[in-house]
Each structure stands twice: as structure tokens, then as C-alpha cells.
mmCIF file of C-alpha atoms in Angstrom:
data_model
loop_
_atom_site.group_PDB
_atom_site.id
_atom_site.type_symbol
_atom_site.label_atom_id
_atom_site.label_comp_id
_atom_site.label_asym_id
_atom_site.label_seq_id
_atom_site.Cartn_x
_atom_site.Cartn_y
_atom_site.Cartn_z
ATOM 1 C CA UNK A 881 184.883 62.098 140.289
ATOM 2 C CA UNK A 882 187.027 63.359 142.990
ATOM 3 C CA UNK A 883 185.734 63.865 146.497
ATOM 4 C CA UNK A 884 186.533 67.550 146.533
ATOM 5 C CA UNK A 885 184.591 67.976 143.224
ATOM 6 C CA UNK A 886 181.536 66.285 144.766
ATOM 7 C CA UNK A 887 181.725 68.584 147.764
ATOM 8 C CA UNK A 888 181.915 71.583 145.457
ATOM 9 C CA UNK A 889 178.750 70.466 143.620
ATOM 10 C CA UNK A 890 176.890 69.895 146.866
ATOM 11 C CA UNK A 891 177.830 73.366 148.153
ATOM 12 C CA UNK A 892 176.686 74.948 144.882
ATOM 13 C CA UNK A 893 173.351 73.061 145.055
ATOM 14 C CA UNK A 894 172.783 74.127 148.656
ATOM 15 C CA UNK A 895 173.627 77.747 147.832
ATOM 16 C CA UNK A 896 171.128 77.644 144.964
ATOM 17 C CA UNK A 897 168.483 76.204 147.301
ATOM 18 C CA UNK A 898 169.085 78.947 149.873
ATOM 19 C CA UNK A 899 168.813 81.670 147.206
ATOM 20 C CA UNK A 900 165.551 80.105 145.937
ATOM 21 C CA UNK A 901 164.168 80.017 149.503
ATOM 22 C CA UNK A 902 165.162 83.624 150.096
ATOM 23 C CA UNK A 903 163.346 84.650 146.892
ATOM 24 C CA UNK A 904 160.208 82.867 148.100
ATOM 25 C CA UNK A 905 160.377 84.465 151.550
ATOM 26 C CA UNK A 906 160.788 87.979 150.163
ATOM 27 C CA UNK A 907 157.552 89.984 150.858
ATOM 28 C CA UNK A 908 156.022 87.120 152.818
ATOM 29 C CA UNK A 909 155.048 89.380 155.738
ATOM 30 C CA UNK A 910 153.282 91.867 153.472
ATOM 31 C CA UNK A 911 151.464 89.065 151.706
ATOM 32 C CA UNK A 912 150.303 87.528 154.992
ATOM 33 C CA UNK A 913 149.149 90.890 156.349
ATOM 34 C CA UNK A 914 147.367 91.638 153.071
ATOM 35 C CA UNK A 915 145.648 88.279 153.156
ATOM 36 C CA UNK A 916 144.551 88.818 156.745
ATOM 37 C CA UNK A 917 143.219 92.250 155.904
ATOM 38 C CA UNK A 918 141.329 90.859 152.926
ATOM 39 C CA UNK A 919 139.640 88.099 154.900
ATOM 40 C CA UNK A 920 139.081 89.217 158.493
ATOM 41 C CA UNK A 921 138.009 86.618 160.991
ATOM 42 C CA UNK A 922 134.273 87.091 161.634
ATOM 43 C CA UNK A 923 133.133 85.788 164.981
ATOM 44 C CA UNK A 924 129.528 85.898 166.138
ATOM 45 C CA UNK A 925 128.614 88.345 168.936
ATOM 46 C CA UNK A 926 127.727 85.335 171.086
ATOM 47 C CA UNK A 927 131.231 83.871 170.586
ATOM 48 C CA UNK A 928 132.802 87.215 171.411
ATOM 49 C CA UNK A 929 130.652 87.514 174.547
ATOM 50 C CA UNK A 930 131.654 84.015 175.655
ATOM 51 C CA UNK A 931 135.277 84.849 175.086
ATOM 52 C CA UNK A 932 134.878 88.077 177.086
ATOM 53 C CA UNK A 933 133.470 86.240 180.079
ATOM 54 C CA UNK A 934 136.091 83.506 179.853
ATOM 55 C CA UNK A 935 138.830 86.034 180.334
ATOM 56 C CA UNK A 936 139.785 86.438 183.977
ATOM 57 C CA UNK A 937 138.608 89.845 185.350
ATOM 58 C CA UNK A 938 140.856 91.451 187.940
ATOM 59 C CA UNK A 939 139.140 92.351 191.217
ATOM 60 C CA UNK A 940 140.068 96.002 190.916
ATOM 61 C CA UNK A 941 138.159 96.177 187.639
ATOM 62 C CA UNK A 942 135.001 94.896 189.308
ATOM 63 C CA UNK A 943 135.408 97.347 192.187
ATOM 64 C CA UNK A 944 136.036 100.169 189.701
ATOM 65 C CA UNK A 945 132.925 99.290 187.721
ATOM 66 C CA UNK A 946 130.795 99.217 190.865
ATOM 67 C CA UNK A 947 132.207 102.584 191.959
ATOM 68 C CA UNK A 948 131.494 104.095 188.546
ATOM 69 C CA UNK A 949 127.917 102.821 188.661
ATOM 70 C CA UNK A 950 127.418 104.217 192.173
ATOM 71 C CA UNK A 951 128.974 107.539 191.180
ATOM 72 C CA UNK A 952 126.644 107.782 188.221
ATOM 73 C CA UNK A 953 123.623 106.936 190.362
ATOM 74 C CA UNK A 954 124.640 109.498 192.991
ATOM 75 C CA UNK A 955 125.102 112.164 190.304
ATOM 76 C CA UNK A 956 121.691 111.317 188.932
ATOM 77 C CA UNK A 957 120.066 111.524 192.370
ATOM 78 C CA UNK A 958 121.633 114.933 192.943
ATOM 79 C CA UNK A 959 120.661 116.378 189.594
ATOM 80 C CA UNK A 960 117.292 114.755 188.925
ATOM 81 C CA UNK A 961 114.268 116.843 189.935
ATOM 82 C CA UNK A 962 111.821 115.345 192.425
ATOM 83 C CA UNK A 963 109.372 112.993 190.764
ATOM 84 C CA UNK A 964 105.910 114.398 190.411
ATOM 85 C CA UNK A 965 103.305 112.119 191.974
ATOM 86 C CA UNK A 966 101.058 110.160 189.646
ATOM 87 C CA UNK A 967 97.831 111.963 188.744
ATOM 88 C CA UNK A 968 94.692 109.855 189.047
ATOM 89 C CA UNK A 969 91.557 110.838 187.109
ATOM 90 C CA UNK A 970 88.819 112.023 189.473
ATOM 91 C CA UNK A 971 85.206 112.285 188.450
ATOM 92 C CA UNK A 972 83.268 115.279 189.704
ATOM 93 C CA UNK A 973 79.569 114.902 189.034
ATOM 94 C CA UNK A 974 76.465 116.825 190.093
ATOM 95 C CA UNK A 975 72.820 116.698 189.079
ATOM 96 C CA UNK A 976 71.752 120.189 188.093
ATOM 97 C CA UNK A 977 68.840 119.971 185.656
ATOM 98 C CA UNK A 978 68.117 123.236 183.944
ATOM 99 C CA UNK A 979 71.409 124.830 184.999
ATOM 100 C CA UNK A 980 73.179 126.976 182.453
ATOM 101 C CA UNK A 981 76.675 126.936 183.951
ATOM 102 C CA UNK A 982 78.182 124.463 186.398
ATOM 103 C CA UNK A 983 81.744 124.526 187.698
ATOM 104 C CA UNK A 984 83.795 122.990 190.462
ATOM 105 C CA UNK A 985 86.151 125.013 192.654
ATOM 106 C CA UNK A 986 88.639 123.572 195.113
ATOM 107 C CA UNK A 987 92.123 123.356 196.503
ATOM 108 C CA UNK A 988 93.200 121.648 193.264
ATOM 109 C CA UNK A 989 92.360 124.771 191.247
ATOM 110 C CA UNK A 990 93.262 127.341 193.920
ATOM 111 C CA UNK A 991 89.492 127.938 194.015
ATOM 112 C CA UNK A 992 89.266 129.007 190.384
ATOM 113 C CA UNK A 993 86.198 127.597 188.601
ATOM 114 C CA UNK A 994 86.727 124.548 186.383
ATOM 115 C CA UNK A 995 83.684 124.119 184.116
ATOM 116 C CA UNK A 996 81.646 120.887 184.121
ATOM 117 C CA UNK A 997 79.871 119.756 180.960
ATOM 118 C CA UNK A 998 76.550 118.158 180.128
ATOM 119 C CA UNK A 999 76.840 117.222 176.447
ATOM 120 C CA UNK A 1000 73.673 115.062 176.326
ATOM 121 C CA UNK A 1001 71.636 117.674 178.247
ATOM 122 C CA UNK A 1002 70.301 115.183 180.791
ATOM 123 C CA UNK A 1003 71.065 117.500 183.699
ATOM 124 C CA UNK A 1004 74.078 115.463 184.890
ATOM 125 C CA UNK A 1005 77.143 117.659 184.758
ATOM 126 C CA UNK A 1006 80.581 116.048 184.892
ATOM 127 C CA UNK A 1007 84.290 116.801 184.766
ATOM 128 C CA UNK A 1008 87.234 114.466 185.082
ATOM 129 C CA UNK A 1009 90.155 116.137 186.813
ATOM 130 C CA UNK A 1010 93.509 114.360 187.218
ATOM 131 C CA UNK A 1011 94.769 114.881 190.764
ATOM 132 C CA UNK A 1012 97.888 113.816 192.643
ATOM 133 C CA UNK A 1013 97.406 112.091 196.023
ATOM 134 C CA UNK A 1014 96.137 114.446 198.703
ATOM 135 C CA UNK A 1015 93.201 115.886 200.623
ATOM 136 C CA UNK A 1016 91.040 118.280 198.669
ATOM 137 C CA UNK A 1017 88.318 120.670 199.756
ATOM 138 C CA UNK A 1018 85.908 121.618 196.997
ATOM 139 C CA UNK A 1019 82.436 122.822 196.110
ATOM 140 C CA UNK A 1020 80.278 123.179 193.002
ATOM 141 C CA UNK A 1021 79.051 126.446 191.547
ATOM 142 C CA UNK A 1022 75.658 125.990 189.895
ATOM 143 C CA UNK A 1023 74.808 129.152 187.967
ATOM 144 C CA UNK A 1024 77.116 130.954 190.372
ATOM 145 C CA UNK A 1025 75.428 129.507 193.496
ATOM 146 C CA UNK A 1026 77.639 127.665 195.998
ATOM 147 C CA UNK A 1027 76.725 123.967 196.384
ATOM 148 C CA UNK A 1028 79.062 122.508 198.967
ATOM 149 C CA UNK A 1029 77.537 119.117 199.757
ATOM 150 C CA UNK A 1030 78.629 116.550 197.214
ATOM 151 C CA UNK A 1031 77.063 113.131 197.989
ATOM 152 C CA UNK A 1032 80.330 111.540 196.833
ATOM 153 C CA UNK A 1033 82.416 113.491 199.354
ATOM 154 C CA UNK A 1034 84.170 111.723 202.211
ATOM 155 C CA UNK A 1035 83.878 114.617 204.654
ATOM 156 C CA UNK A 1036 82.188 117.980 204.928
ATOM 157 C CA UNK A 1037 83.286 121.185 206.595
ATOM 158 C CA UNK A 1038 81.160 124.199 207.366
ATOM 159 C CA UNK A 1039 82.917 127.457 206.594
ATOM 160 C CA UNK A 1040 80.980 130.607 207.583
ATOM 161 C CA UNK A 1041 77.751 128.666 207.291
ATOM 162 C CA UNK A 1042 78.567 127.205 203.864
ATOM 163 C CA UNK A 1043 79.436 123.567 203.344
ATOM 164 C CA UNK A 1044 82.644 122.466 201.705
ATOM 165 C CA UNK A 1045 83.131 118.877 200.527
ATOM 166 C CA UNK A 1046 86.336 116.978 201.178
ATOM 167 C CA UNK A 1047 87.799 114.208 199.083
ATOM 168 C CA UNK A 1048 90.936 112.139 199.710
ATOM 169 C CA UNK A 1049 92.749 111.021 196.576
ATOM 170 C CA UNK A 1050 95.302 108.245 196.279
ATOM 171 C CA UNK A 1051 96.586 105.396 198.348
ATOM 172 C CA UNK A 1052 93.537 103.237 197.611
ATOM 173 C CA UNK A 1053 92.786 103.022 201.315
ATOM 174 C CA UNK A 1054 90.739 106.152 201.891
ATOM 175 C CA UNK A 1055 87.175 105.211 202.673
ATOM 176 C CA UNK A 1056 84.084 107.228 201.935
ATOM 177 C CA UNK A 1057 82.709 107.500 205.427
ATOM 178 C CA UNK A 1058 83.246 110.721 207.284
ATOM 179 C CA UNK B 1076 138.094 100.935 179.528
ATOM 180 C CA UNK B 1077 137.349 104.648 179.539
ATOM 181 C CA UNK B 1078 134.267 104.083 177.419
ATOM 182 C CA UNK B 1079 133.107 101.349 179.784
ATOM 183 C CA UNK B 1080 133.502 103.600 182.827
ATOM 184 C CA UNK B 1081 131.665 106.493 181.170
ATOM 185 C CA UNK B 1082 128.913 104.113 180.103
ATOM 186 C CA UNK B 1083 128.498 102.899 183.671
ATOM 187 C CA UNK B 1084 128.333 106.472 185.000
ATOM 188 C CA UNK B 1085 125.766 107.344 182.327
ATOM 189 C CA UNK B 1086 123.774 104.221 183.214
ATOM 190 C CA UNK B 1087 123.728 105.277 186.859
ATOM 191 C CA UNK B 1088 122.607 108.789 185.966
ATOM 192 C CA UNK B 1089 119.847 107.487 183.730
ATOM 193 C CA UNK B 1090 118.620 104.960 186.301
ATOM 194 C CA UNK B 1091 116.441 107.626 187.939
ATOM 195 C CA UNK B 1092 112.662 107.823 188.276
ATOM 196 C CA UNK B 1093 110.942 109.094 185.180
ATOM 197 C CA UNK B 1094 109.745 112.653 185.747
ATOM 198 C CA UNK B 1095 106.418 113.608 184.255
ATOM 199 C CA UNK B 1096 106.209 117.037 182.669
ATOM 200 C CA UNK B 1097 104.595 119.497 185.041
ATOM 201 C CA UNK B 1098 101.757 121.801 184.104
ATOM 202 C CA UNK B 1099 102.797 125.337 183.176
ATOM 203 C CA UNK B 1100 103.075 127.623 186.184
ATOM 204 C CA UNK B 1101 104.350 131.164 186.625
ATOM 205 C CA UNK B 1102 107.991 131.726 187.464
ATOM 206 C CA UNK B 1103 108.818 133.170 190.903
ATOM 207 C CA UNK B 1104 110.096 136.297 189.131
ATOM 208 C CA UNK B 1105 106.649 136.779 187.638
ATOM 209 C CA UNK B 1106 105.102 136.681 191.135
ATOM 210 C CA UNK B 1107 107.627 139.164 192.503
ATOM 211 C CA UNK B 1108 107.138 141.403 189.474
ATOM 212 C CA UNK B 1109 103.391 141.466 190.153
ATOM 213 C CA UNK B 1110 104.023 142.205 193.837
ATOM 214 C CA UNK B 1111 106.267 145.146 192.885
ATOM 215 C CA UNK B 1112 103.389 146.600 190.890
ATOM 216 C CA UNK B 1113 100.942 146.405 193.802
ATOM 217 C CA UNK B 1114 99.827 149.462 195.719
ATOM 218 C CA UNK B 1115 101.587 148.745 199.025
ATOM 219 C CA UNK B 1116 103.875 150.701 201.329
ATOM 220 C CA UNK B 1117 107.394 150.402 199.810
ATOM 221 C CA UNK B 1118 109.074 149.007 202.964
ATOM 222 C CA UNK B 1119 106.253 146.570 203.518
ATOM 223 C CA UNK B 1120 106.349 145.493 199.873
ATOM 224 C CA UNK B 1121 110.092 144.851 200.154
ATOM 225 C CA UNK B 1122 109.566 142.789 203.318
ATOM 226 C CA UNK B 1123 106.846 140.699 201.639
ATOM 227 C CA UNK B 1124 108.998 140.245 198.530
ATOM 228 C CA UNK B 1125 111.898 138.951 200.633
ATOM 229 C CA UNK B 1126 109.716 136.532 202.593
ATOM 230 C CA UNK B 1127 107.855 135.324 199.511
ATOM 231 C CA UNK B 1128 111.028 134.918 197.487
ATOM 232 C CA UNK B 1129 112.594 132.762 200.218
ATOM 233 C CA UNK B 1130 109.305 130.902 200.639
ATOM 234 C CA UNK B 1131 109.064 130.039 196.940
ATOM 235 C CA UNK B 1132 112.729 129.024 196.855
ATOM 236 C CA UNK B 1133 112.364 126.647 199.802
ATOM 237 C CA UNK B 1134 108.943 125.116 199.109
ATOM 238 C CA UNK B 1135 106.992 127.082 201.718
ATOM 239 C CA UNK B 1136 104.990 128.793 198.957
ATOM 240 C CA UNK B 1137 104.323 128.141 195.284
ATOM 241 C CA UNK B 1138 104.298 130.672 192.444
ATOM 242 C CA UNK B 1139 100.908 129.475 191.153
ATOM 243 C CA UNK B 1140 98.844 130.074 194.289
ATOM 244 C CA UNK B 1141 100.940 133.073 195.380
ATOM 245 C CA UNK B 1142 100.265 134.894 192.103
ATOM 246 C CA UNK B 1143 96.526 134.136 192.201
ATOM 247 C CA UNK B 1144 96.254 135.397 195.780
ATOM 248 C CA UNK B 1145 98.243 138.545 195.018
ATOM 249 C CA UNK B 1146 95.938 139.219 192.060
ATOM 250 C CA UNK B 1147 92.965 138.869 194.436
ATOM 251 C CA UNK B 1148 94.539 141.133 197.043
ATOM 252 C CA UNK B 1149 95.366 143.764 194.412
ATOM 253 C CA UNK B 1150 91.601 144.230 193.994
ATOM 254 C CA UNK B 1151 91.123 144.938 197.732
ATOM 255 C CA UNK B 1152 91.695 148.282 199.457
ATOM 256 C CA UNK B 1153 95.391 148.763 200.200
ATOM 257 C CA UNK B 1154 95.016 148.549 203.968
ATOM 258 C CA UNK B 1155 93.027 145.318 203.827
ATOM 259 C CA UNK B 1156 95.517 143.743 201.428
ATOM 260 C CA UNK B 1157 98.420 144.780 203.653
ATOM 261 C CA UNK B 1158 96.826 143.285 206.767
ATOM 262 C CA UNK B 1159 96.246 139.930 205.068
ATOM 263 C CA UNK B 1160 99.724 139.949 203.526
ATOM 264 C CA UNK B 1161 101.265 140.768 206.888
ATOM 265 C CA UNK B 1162 99.868 137.557 208.402
ATOM 266 C CA UNK B 1163 101.304 135.559 205.506
ATOM 267 C CA UNK B 1164 104.643 137.366 205.675
ATOM 268 C CA UNK B 1165 104.911 136.718 209.404
ATOM 269 C CA UNK B 1166 104.086 133.025 208.932
ATOM 270 C CA UNK B 1167 106.770 132.761 206.239
ATOM 271 C CA UNK B 1168 109.272 134.545 208.469
ATOM 272 C CA UNK B 1169 108.587 131.917 211.137
ATOM 273 C CA UNK B 1170 109.420 129.216 208.595
ATOM 274 C CA UNK B 1171 105.868 127.868 208.222
ATOM 275 C CA UNK B 1172 104.409 126.468 205.014
ATOM 276 C CA UNK B 1173 101.806 128.970 203.816
ATOM 277 C CA UNK B 1174 100.979 127.286 200.530
ATOM 278 C CA UNK B 1175 101.049 123.605 199.609
ATOM 279 C CA UNK B 1176 100.326 124.352 195.972
ATOM 280 C CA UNK B 1177 97.245 122.765 194.508
ATOM 281 C CA UNK B 1178 97.334 119.814 196.917
ATOM 282 C CA UNK B 1179 95.741 120.236 200.337
ATOM 283 C CA UNK B 1180 94.858 123.230 202.454
ATOM 284 C CA UNK B 1181 97.089 126.027 203.642
ATOM 285 C CA UNK B 1182 96.919 129.730 204.449
ATOM 286 C CA UNK B 1183 96.986 131.001 200.874
ATOM 287 C CA UNK B 1184 94.455 128.466 199.635
ATOM 288 C CA UNK B 1185 92.253 129.214 202.653
ATOM 289 C CA UNK B 1186 92.319 132.912 201.772
ATOM 290 C CA UNK B 1187 91.380 132.057 198.177
ATOM 291 C CA UNK B 1188 88.538 129.837 199.401
ATOM 292 C CA UNK B 1189 87.147 132.557 201.655
ATOM 293 C CA UNK B 1190 87.358 135.060 198.794
ATOM 294 C CA UNK B 1191 85.469 132.573 196.599
ATOM 295 C CA UNK B 1192 82.849 132.390 199.369
ATOM 296 C CA UNK B 1193 82.567 136.157 199.213
ATOM 297 C CA UNK B 1194 83.832 136.789 202.762
ATOM 298 C CA UNK B 1195 84.983 140.258 203.827
ATOM 299 C CA UNK B 1196 88.730 141.032 204.039
ATOM 300 C CA UNK B 1197 88.548 141.472 207.827
ATOM 301 C CA UNK B 1198 86.964 138.007 208.180
ATOM 302 C CA UNK B 1199 89.709 136.515 206.035
ATOM 303 C CA UNK B 1200 92.361 138.278 208.104
ATOM 304 C CA UNK B 1201 90.775 137.015 211.332
ATOM 305 C CA UNK B 1202 90.742 133.409 210.067
ATOM 306 C CA UNK B 1203 94.363 133.644 208.918
ATOM 307 C CA UNK B 1204 95.397 135.091 212.288
ATOM 308 C CA UNK B 1205 93.728 132.155 214.025
ATOM 309 C CA UNK B 1206 95.453 129.732 211.675
ATOM 310 C CA UNK B 1207 98.762 131.408 212.451
ATOM 311 C CA UNK B 1208 98.101 131.192 216.190
ATOM 312 C CA UNK B 1209 97.384 127.446 215.871
ATOM 313 C CA UNK B 1210 100.537 126.945 213.796
ATOM 314 C CA UNK B 1211 102.667 128.695 216.419
ATOM 315 C CA UNK B 1212 101.008 126.758 219.244
ATOM 316 C CA UNK B 1213 101.381 123.448 217.386
ATOM 317 C CA UNK B 1214 105.075 123.936 216.785
ATOM 318 C CA UNK B 1215 105.613 125.041 220.362
ATOM 319 C CA UNK B 1216 103.822 122.030 221.887
ATOM 320 C CA UNK B 1217 105.226 119.457 219.456
ATOM 321 C CA UNK B 1218 108.797 120.678 219.877
ATOM 322 C CA UNK B 1219 108.483 120.747 223.671
ATOM 323 C CA UNK B 1220 107.169 117.179 223.536
ATOM 324 C CA UNK B 1221 110.033 116.076 221.296
ATOM 325 C CA UNK B 1222 107.721 115.155 218.405
ATOM 326 C CA UNK B 1223 109.465 117.669 216.117
ATOM 327 C CA UNK B 1224 112.859 119.383 216.299
ATOM 328 C CA UNK B 1225 113.286 121.877 219.115
ATOM 329 C CA UNK B 1226 114.183 124.769 216.826
ATOM 330 C CA UNK B 1227 112.555 125.245 213.421
ATOM 331 C CA UNK B 1228 114.625 125.664 210.270
ATOM 332 C CA UNK B 1229 115.183 129.333 209.307
ATOM 333 C CA UNK B 1230 112.813 130.525 206.563
ATOM 334 C CA UNK B 1231 115.566 130.742 203.956
ATOM 335 C CA UNK B 1232 116.835 127.227 204.636
ATOM 336 C CA UNK B 1233 115.460 124.032 203.045
ATOM 337 C CA UNK B 1234 112.094 122.972 204.359
ATOM 338 C CA UNK B 1235 112.332 120.068 206.804
ATOM 339 C CA UNK B 1236 109.666 117.359 206.191
ATOM 340 C CA UNK B 1237 108.337 117.747 209.739
ATOM 341 C CA UNK B 1238 106.953 121.192 208.831
ATOM 342 C CA UNK B 1239 104.281 119.409 206.788
ATOM 343 C CA UNK B 1240 103.350 117.431 209.890
ATOM 344 C CA UNK B 1241 103.139 120.648 211.939
ATOM 345 C CA UNK B 1242 100.931 122.172 209.226
ATOM 346 C CA UNK B 1243 98.558 119.189 209.056
ATOM 347 C CA UNK B 1244 98.164 118.938 212.849
ATOM 348 C CA UNK B 1245 97.549 122.681 213.088
ATOM 349 C CA UNK B 1246 95.109 122.571 210.199
ATOM 350 C CA UNK B 1247 93.110 119.728 211.716
ATOM 351 C CA UNK B 1248 92.953 121.456 215.135
ATOM 352 C CA UNK B 1249 91.954 124.701 213.406
ATOM 353 C CA UNK B 1250 89.255 122.988 211.338
ATOM 354 C CA UNK B 1251 87.809 121.381 214.482
ATOM 355 C CA UNK B 1252 87.608 124.626 216.393
ATOM 356 C CA UNK B 1253 86.884 127.046 213.531
ATOM 357 C CA UNK B 1254 84.541 125.064 211.325
ATOM 358 C CA UNK B 1255 83.292 122.108 213.347
ATOM 359 C CA UNK B 1256 82.285 124.356 216.219
ATOM 360 C CA UNK B 1257 84.211 122.238 218.689
ATOM 361 C CA UNK B 1258 86.016 123.542 221.747
ATOM 362 C CA UNK B 1259 89.694 122.688 222.220
ATOM 363 C CA UNK B 1260 88.777 120.909 225.464
ATOM 364 C CA UNK B 1261 86.238 118.752 223.610
ATOM 365 C CA UNK B 1262 87.224 115.045 223.881
ATOM 366 C CA UNK B 1263 86.257 114.631 220.208
ATOM 367 C CA UNK B 1264 89.231 116.782 219.189
ATOM 368 C CA UNK B 1265 91.743 113.944 219.489
ATOM 369 C CA UNK B 1266 89.840 111.377 217.370
ATOM 370 C CA UNK B 1267 89.083 114.127 214.831
ATOM 371 C CA UNK B 1268 92.753 115.046 214.429
ATOM 372 C CA UNK B 1269 93.964 111.463 214.491
ATOM 373 C CA UNK B 1270 91.375 110.434 211.911
ATOM 374 C CA UNK B 1271 92.514 113.270 209.646
ATOM 375 C CA UNK B 1272 96.198 112.374 210.048
ATOM 376 C CA UNK B 1273 95.552 108.673 209.434
ATOM 377 C CA UNK B 1274 93.774 109.525 206.212
ATOM 378 C CA UNK B 1275 96.663 111.743 205.161
ATOM 379 C CA UNK B 1276 98.946 108.793 205.882
ATOM 380 C CA UNK B 1277 96.777 106.496 203.779
ATOM 381 C CA UNK B 1278 97.033 108.772 200.743
ATOM 382 C CA UNK B 1279 100.738 109.418 201.209
ATOM 383 C CA UNK B 1280 100.600 113.123 202.124
ATOM 384 C CA UNK B 1281 102.533 112.355 205.299
ATOM 385 C CA UNK B 1282 105.630 110.207 205.029
ATOM 386 C CA UNK B 1283 105.733 106.668 206.435
ATOM 387 C CA UNK B 1284 108.254 107.816 209.025
ATOM 388 C CA UNK B 1285 105.924 110.608 210.203
ATOM 389 C CA UNK B 1286 102.986 108.210 210.309
ATOM 390 C CA UNK B 1287 104.860 105.598 212.316
ATOM 391 C CA UNK B 1288 106.576 107.999 214.686
ATOM 392 C CA UNK B 1289 104.953 111.423 214.931
ATOM 393 C CA UNK B 1290 101.259 110.522 214.491
ATOM 394 C CA UNK B 1291 101.572 107.757 217.086
ATOM 395 C CA UNK B 1292 103.306 110.123 219.514
ATOM 396 C CA UNK B 1293 100.386 112.599 219.578
ATOM 397 C CA UNK B 1294 98.274 112.597 222.730
ATOM 398 C CA UNK B 1295 94.924 114.247 223.613
ATOM 399 C CA UNK B 1296 96.788 116.398 226.146
ATOM 400 C CA UNK B 1297 99.101 117.774 223.463
ATOM 401 C CA UNK B 1298 96.148 118.777 221.279
ATOM 402 C CA UNK B 1299 94.336 120.415 224.173
ATOM 403 C CA UNK B 1300 97.489 122.327 225.019
ATOM 404 C CA UNK B 1301 97.725 123.483 221.389
ATOM 405 C CA UNK B 1302 94.130 124.686 221.610
ATOM 406 C CA UNK B 1303 94.729 126.436 224.918
ATOM 407 C CA UNK B 1304 97.810 128.239 223.579
ATOM 408 C CA UNK B 1305 96.133 129.219 220.318
ATOM 409 C CA UNK B 1306 92.700 130.218 221.542
ATOM 410 C CA UNK B 1307 93.505 131.596 224.984
ATOM 411 C CA UNK B 1308 95.966 134.360 224.085
ATOM 412 C CA UNK B 1309 96.669 135.164 227.730
ATOM 413 C CA UNK B 1310 98.322 131.731 228.028
ATOM 414 C CA UNK B 1311 100.840 132.360 225.224
#
């Protein structure tokens, strides 16, 4: 065989190999993308979180986040109504055996009667009234008669000859002596 | 990034104290509507409406107690109702708190208490006038002494916290003289008022700043001067 014939054969073989390779590469990108779409990589939330924190965070991003948080807090402070103080249950109790109607009146009700009850009819009338912290003047009305001296009161006032009891609610430091 | 920023703003907005639902109370418009229906001189009614409207808007009065008192006054003779309302209107015009709502004592609640006690309108008016005199004297003495600001906030401007301090001092002095039978020169006046204010501090009615600064700054001389100004009209 002549040298030039060998060279011709080698060229033909190489050309065939290139054509075969080109056929195999045709549509490779679409196939790879399709395969990736079919089997997405599923990482655990923990792994994603770790990866997030491993990434370097620019300083401006941290400053921006802090500013956004402060802005949100300031907006909230401006728009939120004032918090209403906690209401603590307060027991009002009076012994009034034989009474038909007992009520308590005071600053907390703008001096409108709030009825007390005596479900077991033992003459002890009670009402539990939730009150915010403060100083309250009050009195009982037993069958319409003013009874201003509550033994549980912390202070008493005399108004036009009638007693009014005073109770301090809240803080946990108010004592019972007057 | 945008979502993250909005989330942070929302987080900041939500990071506020939880607000408990309040009990139902009348709207200020309801109070003014009732006032408009009352038998009062038209100019006087307009003056009261203006003062009360500003008072309710700035925290110097509350719709709940205001409406109840107006309903009481509507049952009185017109002249008696007008005289009592005039004291309240004047107090509001001076920028005083006339109603602390359902917590603590104030002019409106005092009027309601006296009505519950069955007192006559002229007695109620006299008590309110004395309360007003003590309020004016208290503000005058405390501002001269530098305990509160020299000039009070106008009645249509937000209520400064020190007005509550003025109210509580005046109320304690008034209680001592009116109901305890004490004279303003009585040496027991100072411990009485200080004891009252300390208790109000302990239950949080007065702010920590007021308790640490204003309560401590009070002196027996200041209280006696308040009494002199309030109960010796010739000294005003």
C-alpha cells in the first residue's frame, strides 16, 4: 500500500469519527437540562441554612436589615394604640344578712351600682370586679342604704358626713393600713 | 431581598405590646349629640361642646364618664346644670384633667359621687369650685417652684404627663381640707399628701419619673401655699 493511500484511509476514518461524535452531541444540552429538571437536587433545610450562613454577607446588607427592623418598629410604635393596663380581679364582699339587694358603687363604675350576689343565701354578698391599677373610692348600697366603711378598705374619707372606702389596686406594694 | 426587607419591617411593626380589647364605651360624637339635645343656653352649649370635644380628644375627659354626668345633669334644673357645667368647662379651658375615666378621682367622678350621695346641685357646684381653686393654686405653686412646666399646655394640645401629677396633688390637698376636716396650715397636710402620692407611685398611677423627681421635690411650704391660695381667695 502506498503512503498516500494510507493517509487517505486515516483521514476518512477520522472524518467518520468526527461525524459520529457530532451525532452523539446533537441535543446533548436539551437532554442534560431535561434530566436536571426531572431529578432536582433536594437539599435539607438545615443544609440550605448552613450554606446561607457560610456565604459572606456584605456590611451594607447588615446595616440595611437593621434599618428596616428599626423602621418597622418605629412604624409600629407610631401606629399601635396605647396598651391597656392589666386588669386584676378584685373581690368586693360585705355581710348583709337579710338584705334583698346589695350593690357596690365607685370610681370604677362612675358611681353606677354593680350588683353583688349571694347565691347560697348565707348573707355574704360578693362581686369580683377586674380593675386596672389605680386608687378607687367606693361604697356599698345595701337595700339602697349607703354603707361606706368596708373593713377591707385601705383608707376612708368622709364626704358630707358619709364614709367612702378607698382601695389601691396594683403594684403589689400597697398596704392595707390607712 | 425585597421580601426580606418587607419581612423585617413587618416584624418590627408586629413586635409591639399586645393590646387587650377595651370594654365598649360611647363615642365622643355620642356625648356631643347628647349635649346638643340638652336644655342649655345655645352659646353656653356651644362653649361646653368645644371644651368637651377638645378634652375628649386630648385625654382630659372620657366619653364614658362625660355621658353619664351629662345624663345626670339633664335631670337637674337648667340653671343648676349650667352652673356645674360651667365649672367643668372652665377647668377644661385651663387645660386641667376633669375626668380620669373609671380609674381614680376627678371632677366629673366627684360630681357623680355626690349625686349618688344625694347631695344638692349647689353643694356639688361648691365642691367643684373648691376643687377648681385647688387645681389652679397647685399649678401656680408647682410651676413657680419649677416642679412642673411654667406654662401649661393649651387645652386642645396633647396632655402632658405632669398634668396628672398636678391633679393628684390638688386632689390630695382638697381631700385633706374638704373631707378630712384639716386646715391647710395643719402640719399633717404634708404627710397626708406625700402618703397619697407614694401609694399612687406604688400602684403605677404616677410615672417613675414623676415619683423620683416631682414627689421628692414637694415641700410642706409648697402645700401650705397651695392651701392659702385656694382657700383664702383674697390671696389669689
